[in-house]
PDB file of C-alpha atoms in Angstrom:
ATOM      1  CA  MET D  24      73.430 109.931  90.593  1.00 45.00           C
ATOM      2  CA  ASN D  25      76.655 111.738  91.255  1.00 61.00           C
ATOM      3  CA  GLU D  26      79.595 109.336  92.848  1.00 64.00           C
ATOM      4  CA  ASN D  27      78.902 110.623  96.410  1.00 64.00           C
ATOM      5  CA  ASN D  28      75.374 110.206  96.344  1.00 58.00           C
ATOM      6  CA  LEU D  29      76.053 106.699  95.180  1.00 58.00           C
ATOM      7  CA  TRP D  30      78.511 105.633  97.584  1.00 55.00           C
ATOM      8  CA  LEU D  31      76.319 107.298 100.365  1.00 54.00           C
ATOM      9  CA  GLU D  32      73.361 104.965  99.213  1.00 63.00           C
ATOM     10  CA  LYS D  33      75.539 101.714  98.990  1.00 65.00           C
ATOM     11  CA  TRP D  34      75.796 102.272 102.845  1.00 54.00           C
ATOM     12  CA  GLU D  35      72.368 103.035 103.619  1.00 60.00           C
ATOM     13  CA  LYS D  36      71.129  99.975 101.989  1.00 59.00           C
ATOM     14  CA  ARG D  37      74.120  97.682 103.440  1.00 55.00           C
ATOM     15  CA  GLU D  38      75.768  97.202  99.921  1.00 55.00           C
ATOM     16  CA  ILE D  39      78.762  96.649 101.428  1.00 50.00           C
ATOM     17  CA  GLY D  40      80.568  93.843  99.790  1.00 54.00           C
ATOM     18  CA  PHE D  41      83.809  95.571  99.453  1.00 52.00           C
ATOM     19  CA  ASN D  42      84.241  95.917 103.430  1.00 51.00           C
ATOM     20  CA  GLN D  43      86.742  93.272 104.379  1.00 69.00           C
ATOM     21  CA  ASN D  44      86.069  90.905 107.190  1.00 78.00           C
ATOM     22  CA  ARG D  45      90.055  90.042 107.770  1.00 91.00           C
ATOM     23  CA  VAL D  46      92.800  92.418 107.432  1.00 95.00           C
ATOM     24  CA  ASN D  47      94.279  92.535 104.114  1.00 96.00           C
ATOM     25  CA  ALA D  48      97.044  89.810 103.297  1.00 96.00           C
ATOM     26  CA  PHE D  49      98.975  92.433 101.204  1.00 97.00           C
ATOM     27  CA  LEU D  50      99.116  95.192 104.101  1.00 97.00           C
ATOM     28  CA  ILE D  51     100.751  92.569 106.229  1.00 96.00           C
ATOM     29  CA  LYS D  52     102.885  91.564 104.058  1.00 98.00           C
ATOM     30  CA  TYR D  53     104.300  94.583 102.439  1.00 98.00           C
ATOM     31  CA  PHE D  54     103.920  97.438 104.852  1.00 96.00           C
ATOM     32  CA  LYS D  55     107.021  97.011 106.287  1.00 97.00           C
ATOM     33  CA  LYS D  56     108.645  98.168 103.045  1.00 97.00           C
ATOM     34  CA  LEU D  57     107.542 101.731 103.959  1.00 97.00           C
ATOM     35  CA  ASN D  58     110.238 101.952 106.741  1.00 96.00           C
ATOM     36  CA  LEU D  59     108.105 103.593 109.315  1.00 97.00           C
ATOM     37  CA  GLU D  60     108.865 104.468 112.688  1.00 94.00           C
ATOM     38  CA  LYS D  61     106.345 103.529 115.610  1.00 88.00           C
ATOM     39  CA  ASN D  62     103.576 106.330 115.812  1.00 92.00           C
ATOM     40  CA  ALA D  63     103.923 106.981 112.436  1.00 98.00           C
ATOM     41  CA  ASN D  64     100.654 108.726 111.150  1.00 98.00           C
ATOM     42  CA  ILE D  65      99.309 106.868 108.124  1.00 98.00           C
ATOM     43  CA  LEU D  66      96.460 108.396 106.073  1.00 98.00           C
ATOM     44  CA  VAL D  67      93.965 105.905 104.651  1.00 98.00           C
ATOM     45  CA  PRO D  68      91.725 107.359 101.716  1.00 97.00           C
ATOM     46  CA  LEU D  69      88.311 105.981 101.689  1.00 95.00           C
ATOM     47  CA  CYS D  70      88.632 104.361 104.550  1.00 94.00           C
ATOM     48  CA  GLY D  71      84.944 102.863 104.951  1.00 91.00           C
ATOM     49  CA  LYS D  72      85.060 100.895 108.497  1.00 92.00           C
ATOM     50  CA  SER D  73      88.243  98.778 107.360  1.00 93.00           C
ATOM     51  CA  ILE D  74      89.189  96.467 109.598  1.00 94.00           C
ATOM     52  CA  ASP D  75      92.898  97.197 108.371  1.00 96.00           C
ATOM     53  CA  ILE D  76      92.706 100.406 110.702  1.00 96.00           C
ATOM     54  CA  ALA D  77      92.662  98.122 113.790  1.00 96.00           C
ATOM     55  CA  TRP D  78      95.556  96.346 112.724  1.00 97.00           C
ATOM     56  CA  PHE D  79      97.125  99.978 112.221  1.00 97.00           C
ATOM     57  CA  LEU D  80      96.207 100.891 115.849  1.00 97.00           C
ATOM     58  CA  SER D  81      97.581  97.305 117.182  1.00 96.00           C
ATOM     59  CA  GLU D  82     100.969  97.721 115.582  1.00 96.00           C
ATOM     60  CA  GLY D  83     101.089 101.237 117.328  1.00 96.00           C
ATOM     61  CA  PHE D  84     100.617 103.700 114.361  1.00 98.00           C
ATOM     62  CA  SER D  85      98.350 106.643 114.535  1.00 98.00           C
ATOM     63  CA  VAL D  86      95.647 106.771 111.535  1.00 98.00           C
ATOM     64  CA  THR D  87      93.773 109.323 109.859  1.00 98.00           C
ATOM     65  CA  GLY D  88      90.800 108.411 107.565  1.00 98.00           C
ATOM     66  CA  ILE D  89      89.003 110.181 105.054  1.00 97.00           C
ATOM     67  CA  GLU D  90      85.527 108.531 104.495  1.00 95.00           C
ATOM     68  CA  LEU D  91      82.216 109.989 102.640  1.00 94.00           C
ATOM     69  CA  SER D  92      79.740 108.057 104.958  1.00 93.00           C
ATOM     70  CA  GLU D  93      79.210 109.061 108.434  1.00 94.00           C
ATOM     71  CA  ILE D  94      77.332 105.448 108.937  1.00 92.00           C
ATOM     72  CA  ALA D  95      80.827 103.671 108.029  1.00 92.00           C
ATOM     73  CA  VAL D  96      82.826 106.044 110.837  1.00 95.00           C
ATOM     74  CA  GLU D  97      80.013 105.799 113.197  1.00 94.00           C
ATOM     75  CA  GLU D  98      80.361 101.753 112.794  1.00 92.00           C
ATOM     76  CA  LEU D  99      84.373 101.720 113.027  1.00 94.00           C
ATOM     77  CA  PHE D 100      84.195 103.669 116.373  1.00 96.00           C
ATOM     78  CA  LEU D 101      81.355 101.414 117.697  1.00 94.00           C
ATOM     79  CA  GLU D 102      83.373  98.205 116.389  1.00 93.00           C
ATOM     80  CA  LEU D 103      86.510  99.757 117.891  1.00 95.00           C
ATOM     81  CA  GLY D 104      85.080 100.321 121.499  1.00 96.00           C
ATOM     82  CA  ILE D 105      86.378 103.988 121.138  1.00 96.00           C
ATOM     83  CA  THR D 106      84.124 106.777 122.155  1.00 97.00           C
ATOM     84  CA  PRO D 107      85.321 109.911 119.800  1.00 97.00           C
ATOM     85  CA  SER D 108      84.977 113.667 120.228  1.00 98.00           C
ATOM     86  CA  ILE D 109      83.323 114.936 117.161  1.00 98.00           C
ATOM     87  CA  SER D 110      83.892 118.277 115.858  1.00 97.00           C
ATOM     88  CA  ASN D 111      82.515 120.498 112.693  1.00 96.00           C
ATOM     89  CA  LEU D 112      85.221 121.906 110.093  1.00 94.00           C
ATOM     90  CA  GLY D 113      83.227 123.600 107.729  1.00 91.00           C
ATOM     91  CA  GLU D 114      82.027 121.173 104.837  1.00 94.00           C
ATOM     92  CA  VAL D 115      83.576 118.128 107.170  1.00 97.00           C
ATOM     93  CA  LYS D 116      83.254 116.541 110.101  1.00 97.00           C
ATOM     94  CA  LEU D 117      86.251 115.191 112.210  1.00 98.00           C
ATOM     95  CA  TYR D 118      85.462 112.378 114.691  1.00 98.00           C
ATOM     96  CA  SER D 119      88.814 111.992 116.586  1.00 98.00           C
ATOM     97  CA  SER D 120      90.453 109.776 119.547  1.00 97.00           C
ATOM     98  CA  GLU D 121      94.137 109.740 120.750  1.00 93.00           C
ATOM     99  CA  GLN D 122      95.025 107.399 118.104  1.00 96.00           C
ATOM    100  CA  LEU D 123      92.706 107.780 115.092  1.00 98.00           C
ATOM    101  CA  ASN D 124      91.054 110.716 113.233  1.00 98.00           C
ATOM    102  CA  LEU D 125      88.364 110.362 110.767  1.00 98.00           C
ATOM    103  CA  PHE D 126      87.215 112.934 108.331  1.00 98.00           C
ATOM    104  CA  VAL D 127      83.496 112.459 107.124  1.00 97.00           C
ATOM    105  CA  GLY D 128      82.957 114.372 104.104  1.00 95.00           C
ATOM    106  CA  ASP D 129      84.158 114.926 100.482  1.00 95.00           C
ATOM    107  CA  ILE D 130      87.787 114.108 100.216  1.00 96.00           C
ATOM    108  CA  PHE D 131      88.372 117.236  98.175  1.00 97.00           C
ATOM    109  CA  LYS D 132      87.067 119.298 100.991  1.00 97.00           C
ATOM    110  CA  VAL D 133      89.892 117.965 103.403  1.00 97.00           C
ATOM    111  CA  THR D 134      93.248 120.132 103.503  1.00 97.00           C
ATOM    112  CA  SER D 135      96.733 119.559 104.281  1.00 97.00           C
ATOM    113  CA  LYS D 136      95.993 121.545 107.224  1.00 96.00           C
ATOM    114  CA  MET D 137      93.239 119.843 108.612  1.00 96.00           C
ATOM    115  CA  ILE D 138      95.267 116.568 108.639  1.00 96.00           C
ATOM    116  CA  GLY D 139      98.529 117.773 109.816  1.00 96.00           C
ATOM    117  CA  GLU D 140     101.696 115.810 109.156  1.00 97.00           C
ATOM    118  CA  ILE D 141     101.271 112.467 107.177  1.00 98.00           C
ATOM    119  CA  ASP D 142     104.408 109.680 107.242  1.00 98.00           C
ATOM    120  CA  ALA D 143     102.593 106.936 104.569  1.00 98.00           C
ATOM    121  CA  ILE D 144      99.456 106.642 102.648  1.00 98.00           C
ATOM    122  CA  TYR D 145      97.667 103.347 102.560  1.00 98.00           C
ATOM    123  CA  ASP D 146      95.220 103.165  99.890  1.00 98.00           C
ATOM    124  CA  ARG D 147      93.662  99.707  99.268  1.00 95.00           C
ATOM    125  CA  ALA D 148      91.134 100.003  96.561  1.00 85.00           C
ATOM    126  CA  ALA D 149      90.615 103.618  96.888  1.00 94.00           C
ATOM    127  CA  ILE D 150      91.785 104.544  93.683  1.00 97.00           C
ATOM    128  CA  VAL D 151      89.875 101.915  91.974  1.00 95.00           C
ATOM    129  CA  ALA D 152      86.540 103.122  93.313  1.00 93.00           C
ATOM    130  CA  LEU D 153      86.756 106.319  91.308  1.00 94.00           C
ATOM    131  CA  THR D 154      86.015 107.197  87.567  1.00 93.00           C
ATOM    132  CA  LYS D 155      88.895 107.781  85.561  1.00 93.00           C
ATOM    133  CA  GLU D 156      88.208 111.776  85.805  1.00 94.00           C
ATOM    134  CA  LEU D 157      88.356 111.966  89.216  1.00 95.00           C
ATOM    135  CA  ARG D 158      91.145 109.509  89.589  1.00 97.00           C
ATOM    136  CA  ILE D 159      92.896 112.280  87.788  1.00 97.00           C
ATOM    137  CA  LYS D 160      91.997 114.651  90.356  1.00 97.00           C
ATOM    138  CA  TYR D 161      92.573 112.351  93.385  1.00 97.00           C
ATOM    139  CA  ALA D 162      95.928 111.674  92.625  1.00 98.00           C
ATOM    140  CA  GLU D 163      96.837 115.034  92.984  1.00 98.00           C
ATOM    141  CA  HIS D 164      95.030 115.836  95.683  1.00 98.00           C
ATOM    142  CA  LEU D 165      96.552 113.110  97.772  1.00 97.00           C
ATOM    143  CA  ARG D 166      99.702 114.226  97.287  1.00 97.00           C
ATOM    144  CA  SER D 167      99.239 117.611  97.962  1.00 97.00           C
ATOM    145  CA  ILE D 168      97.577 117.189 101.171  1.00 98.00           C
ATOM    146  CA  SER D 169      99.995 114.651 102.039  1.00 98.00           C
ATOM    147  CA  ASN D 170     103.151 116.393 100.993  1.00 97.00           C
ATOM    148  CA  ASN D 171     104.181 113.606  98.698  1.00 97.00           C
ATOM    149  CA  ALA D 172     104.112 110.716 101.352  1.00 98.00           C
ATOM    150  CA  PRO D 173     105.292 107.294 100.370  1.00 98.00           C
ATOM    151  CA  GLN D 174     102.478 104.986  99.493  1.00 98.00           C
ATOM    152  CA  LEU D 175     101.449 101.469  99.547  1.00 98.00           C
ATOM    153  CA  LEU D 176      98.661 100.846  96.773  1.00 98.00           C
ATOM    154  CA  LEU D 177      96.615  98.000  95.872  1.00 97.00           C
ATOM    155  CA  CYS D 178      94.891  98.015  92.723  1.00 97.00           C
ATOM    156  CA  PHE D 179      92.915  96.029  90.552  1.00 95.00           C
ATOM    157  CA  GLU D 180      93.911  95.027  86.729  1.00 96.00           C
ATOM    158  CA  TYR D 181      91.374  93.840  84.134  1.00 95.00           C
ATOM    159  CA  ASP D 182      89.921  94.655  80.700  1.00 94.00           C
ATOM    160  CA  GLN D 183      87.567  97.389  81.446  1.00 93.00           C
ATOM    161  CA  SER D 184      85.583  96.963  78.506  1.00 92.00           C
ATOM    162  CA  LEU D 185      83.852  94.039  80.171  1.00 91.00           C
ATOM    163  CA  MET D 186      82.952  95.642  83.719  1.00 89.00           C
ATOM    164  CA  ASN D 187      82.469  99.398  83.218  1.00 84.00           C
ATOM    165  CA  ARG D 188      82.026 100.109  86.772  1.00 86.00           C
ATOM    166  CA  THR D 189      83.662 100.121  90.286  1.00 87.00           C
ATOM    167  CA  PRO D 190      86.369  98.521  91.350  1.00 91.00           C
ATOM    168  CA  TYR D 191      87.876 100.079  88.384  1.00 94.00           C
ATOM    169  CA  SER D 192      90.764  98.901  86.484  1.00 96.00           C
ATOM    170  CA  VAL D 193      93.884 100.984  87.043  1.00 97.00           C
ATOM    171  CA  ASP D 194      97.026  99.427  85.247  1.00 97.00           C
ATOM    172  CA  GLU D 195     100.607  99.852  85.263  1.00 97.00           C
ATOM    173  CA  LEU D 196     100.439 102.852  82.612  1.00 98.00           C
ATOM    174  CA  GLU D 197      97.739 104.378  84.533  1.00 98.00           C
ATOM    175  CA  VAL D 198      99.705 104.381  87.895  1.00 98.00           C
ATOM    176  CA  LYS D 199     102.991 105.546  86.450  1.00 97.00           C
ATOM    177  CA  MET D 200     101.098 108.651  84.718  1.00 97.00           C
ATOM    178  CA  HIS D 201      99.436 109.532  88.491  1.00 97.00           C
ATOM    179  CA  TYR D 202     102.710 109.178  90.173  1.00 97.00           C
ATOM    180  CA  ALA D 203     106.299 108.366  88.341  1.00 97.00           C
ATOM    181  CA  GLN D 204     106.975 112.097  88.229  1.00 96.00           C
ATOM    182  CA  HIS D 205     106.659 112.396  92.235  1.00 96.00           C
ATOM    183  CA  TYR D 206     107.696 109.007  93.152  1.00 98.00           C
ATOM    184  CA  GLU D 207     110.097 106.123  92.441  1.00 98.00           C
ATOM    185  CA  ILE D 208     107.635 103.199  91.638  1.00 98.00           C
ATOM    186  CA  GLU D 209     108.074  99.560  92.327  1.00 98.00           C
ATOM    187  CA  LEU D 210     105.671  96.613  91.548  1.00 98.00           C
ATOM    188  CA  LEU D 211     105.825  94.397  94.531  1.00 98.00           C
ATOM    189  CA  GLU D 212     103.337  91.792  93.365  1.00 98.00           C
ATOM    190  CA  ARG D 213     100.958  91.146  90.589  1.00 98.00           C
ATOM    191  CA  VAL D 214      98.667  87.908  91.286  1.00 97.00           C
ATOM    192  CA  ALA D 215      95.559  86.593  89.260  1.00 96.00           C
ATOM    193  CA  ILE D 216      92.525  86.644  91.758  1.00 93.00           C
ATOM    194  CA  ALA D 217      91.165  83.295  91.991  1.00 91.00           C
ATOM    195  CA  GLY D 218      88.224  82.658  90.265  1.00 90.00           C
ATOM    196  CA  GLY D 219      88.160  86.735  88.959  1.00 89.00           C
ATOM    197  CA  PHE D 220      85.597  89.187  89.571  1.00 84.00           C
ATOM    198  CA  LYS D 221      82.133  87.522  90.338  1.00 76.00           C
ATOM    199  CA  GLY D 222      84.018  84.342  89.386  1.00 79.00           C
ATOM    200  CA  LYS D 223      83.967  84.923  85.532  1.00 83.00           C
ATOM    201  CA  LEU D 224      85.916  88.093  84.816  1.00 93.00           C
ATOM    202  CA  PRO D 225      89.685  87.369  84.615  1.00 95.00           C
ATOM    203  CA  ALA D 226      91.372  90.000  87.127  1.00 95.00           C
ATOM    204  CA  SER D 227      94.171  90.600  89.107  1.00 96.00           C
ATOM    205  CA  ASP D 228      95.578  92.401  92.474  1.00 96.00           C
ATOM    206  CA  VAL D 229      98.386  94.661  91.592  1.00 98.00           C
ATOM    207  CA  VAL D 230     100.477  96.037  94.839  1.00 98.00           C
ATOM    208  CA  TRP D 231     103.206  99.003  94.331  1.00 98.00           C
ATOM    209  CA  LEU D 232     105.065 101.044  96.649  1.00 98.00           C
ATOM    210  CA  LEU D 233     105.747 104.452  95.898  1.00 98.00           C
ATOM    211  CA  LYS D 234     108.645 106.002  97.680  1.00 97.00           C
ATOM    212  CA  SER D 235     109.576 109.838  97.330  1.00 86.00           C
TER     213      SER D 235
END
């Protein structure tokens, strides 16, 4: 099974433990460091139906999301109480409203022309959902379609040899490998996850600020 089919199946089977039921605490704590104006357009890659999107909208921002699962996108609009307009753009679909544009499909099929100007990127555990090979392609693609927009990047760090599956460990060396040539990188926080993954694997949440 390829990576895309794996994630589509998770949504179909409701295996979505990764979906948070409260706004991410690191987002609330650190997003202001991006110094954005109201109405700025935030790109949220691999967004699922993240409740963080509702927070962005409530704070006066616009959101452009990219998500593989149409189920997730339909549920997000339903939960927001918004009726989107839907259009086909080649290999992807666009669900859109006044402040929210969500592209449904493979992120690598979404172009800079489709999404328009991006003011910042919020990567909450998107990069850690991908295999190491795909992370290289993903980081390059994200920089390309956003014109190197600044990022708030949330990762996990742990001993990858103890759990070789998603969410993957993306350590400081790898973050710098993907982004150091294009951004000024600042470590905002590294904190141990209470109980670790599944209550047994020691792991840390790590928050990075990438400023171009």
